[in-house]
Amino acid sequence: MATNSLSSLNGIGEQRAKAFEKLSVFSVDDLLRHFPRTYIDWTTPKPIVDAENGEICVFKAKICEPFAEKRASSGILVSKTRIYDGTAYAVLTFFNQPYLKQQLKPGTTWLFRGKVNISFFGCELTSPQINKENDAGILPVYPLTSGITNTIIQRAVRSAFSKRGDEQNDPLPADIRQRFSLAHRRWAFEQMHFPKSFDTLDIARRRFIFEELLLLSLGIFHLKGRRTSLTTNIICRSDPRDFISSLPFSLTGAQLRAINDISADMGKNSPMNRLVQGDVGCGKTVVAAAAVYIAVKSGFQAAMMAPTEILATQHFQSLSPMLSSLGIRCALLTGSMKAAEKSSVCKFLSQGEIDFIIGTHAIIQEKVTFANLGLVVADEQHRFGVRQRAGLSAKGENPHTLIMSATPIPRTLALMVYGDLDVSVINELPPGRQKVDTFLIDDTKRQRAYGFIAKNVLEGRQAYIVCPLIEVNEEDDGLKAVEAFTNELKTKIFPDFTVEFLHGKQKPAVKDKIMRDFADGKTQILVSTTVIEVGVNVVNASVMVIENAERFGLSQLHQLRGRVGRGSAKSYCLLMSNTKSKESLARLRVMCSTNDGFAIAEQDLSLRGPGDFFGDRQHGLPALRVANFASDMAVLTQAQAAASDILSRDPELSMYEHRGLRDMIANMFEYNGIFN
Ligand code: ADP
Ligand code: MG
């Protein structure tokens, strides 16, 4: 399509087209979607008398006197004049712009924009931008790159509009536009680049936000529909009742519901792809064990992947006694095992003499083969890439997959973050759990905090102290670092207690030993980075201290806090922070006021946006360009409604009026076969 090529536009030759590529602008369509990052408003000048020092203002004012020019000793030409707008005077200063005096004649009126400097001499603008009185508008400010200026982009966009004047196509079907009061694309593009007013800009922006969220929802719903049409030969119809009655406690209603969901999924001939989401300590592990039981008793093997060796070992230690007594042969496979041990485990696995294997993903991904893998459980999916899951799934014929996550995600986001997964929520804690009392304190109360830790340790319990850094870092002065702080605690504060440290740079065997010593009660105080965040279970730990707490996200703080309060002892979390920032303090106070992970996640979303949830884009979903999950929730709900409506009428988007949507989805998901 020649008309879509950039070089068809005025002022764009081959070289400029190349420069545009650095902005990911390869075509006229891309250019129109290269939206301004902000706008300069020339339409609402400020009375000079109201201007405040340091503010960027637009003044509409008359030149009062001829320019006064002076050459500074450095040779620079300094010209000054005064302007008046009926409320006050201001002085304008320019450097090396001798030609300006021809234009800015006394008595003429202009618009001036610049940073206001108010001093003893009055109001002054230095080298302001100048605009004609009648040219005032809301002007776009674009993301730029070398070789591409704001003016070049403005000109190119104007040229694109004039060339495409006849274009009527809009990929959003007219009925959807009407139902959700969305602007036509052509008009919306114009308003995004050269808005008539901020109101029209909002209308235009809403249209593109809707469009983007609609495409995303259509893609996800479609992927989900496709998955449920996949078939598997792995049908697990065994009953988990014997497993459930073998447990030393009775399950919560939420745990039972999750097990029911799982058991129903695994009994179908399409592969399960379910996420079990629930706060730390809600008891996800036994839910996973129930799934393992169902799979093995139906004649299949099961595998569980944990993100670290510590966790894999811990799962093995808690699950293997539970399951072995029911006749399930369990094994552990970790990188630090001896080669001979590993190879014998692998041999038994491939011969089907091991029913259930627990390991880290690195190991399971290597040359392990299964006799008949039927279920894959991935713990703490946030540390697992989609690709790693896929790698394991490939070892069986579409095995069922179950993912456990302790990161509560606001309901509206869950669908987006987890894409095509079904979700079971465990929103209930086992009975008898006490809430973890949380306090926000600063350095003035540090000695009291130490006293509090000592008291708990003397009563036989253990404490975690989390620091943001491993080593002292000169740039981050004031941040606690694990190694140095451990030394200080050992020598000065707690000489009579055993204090150890743990961080991600230690060798796996070292970490393992330190963690085991803590779990066995040999270490009383464990100083660490956030490596302990994920899943580790030490029931006797009752105090969690988090240094420089303002450095962590709410969801992360919540995860950390979940390391305590796992046993019967009353537990505490001390958030140490000297921050003065109002926002940080507000966030930290949320932690003190609730223990509910979902409530905290909602707050985190509204305070910090969705960055935390989307992390390193492990979810594999397309990035959003205009929409924002924190502020565009209402539009998301509408777009989801529109998406299900469209797909119910036209599941493959094969109707003529949906062709535009179909192309755009393929583009967004960078995957042409998404609809076929
Ligand atoms: P998480 O959801 O954080 O993975 P775990 O599965 O590690 O939680 O469970 C935390 C603790 O609670 C474990 O010691 C487990 O044995 C115990 N537990 C799980 N379910 C129940 C229950 N219904 N009643 C009592 N204790 C339970
Ligand atoms: Mg867990």
mmCIF file of C-alpha atoms in Angstrom, residues 30 122 161 184 273 290 304 315 385 470 486 534:
data_model
loop_
_atom_site.group_PDB
_atom_site.id
_atom_site.type_symbol
_atom_site.label_atom_id
_atom_site.label_comp_id
_atom_site.label_asym_id
_atom_site.label_seq_id
_atom_site.Cartn_x
_atom_site.Cartn_y
_atom_site.Cartn_z
ATOM 1 C CA ASP A 30 1.860 4.210 12.849
ATOM 2 C CA GLY A 122 9.003 42.591 38.741
ATOM 3 C CA PHE A 161 -4.712 14.206 7.355
ATOM 4 C CA HIS A 184 -15.421 8.209 14.791
ATOM 5 C CA ASN A 273 -5.443 -24.179 32.792
ATOM 6 C CA ALA A 290 -5.454 -32.818 46.044
ATOM 7 C CA MET A 304 5.432 -29.571 40.645
ATOM 8 C CA HIS A 315 7.168 -28.681 49.391
ATOM 9 C CA GLY A 385 7.588 -17.259 32.715
ATOM 10 C CA ILE A 470 22.821 -6.779 49.860
ATOM 11 C CA THR A 486 23.993 -8.359 60.197
ATOM 12 C CA VAL A 534 8.332 -16.419 48.151
#
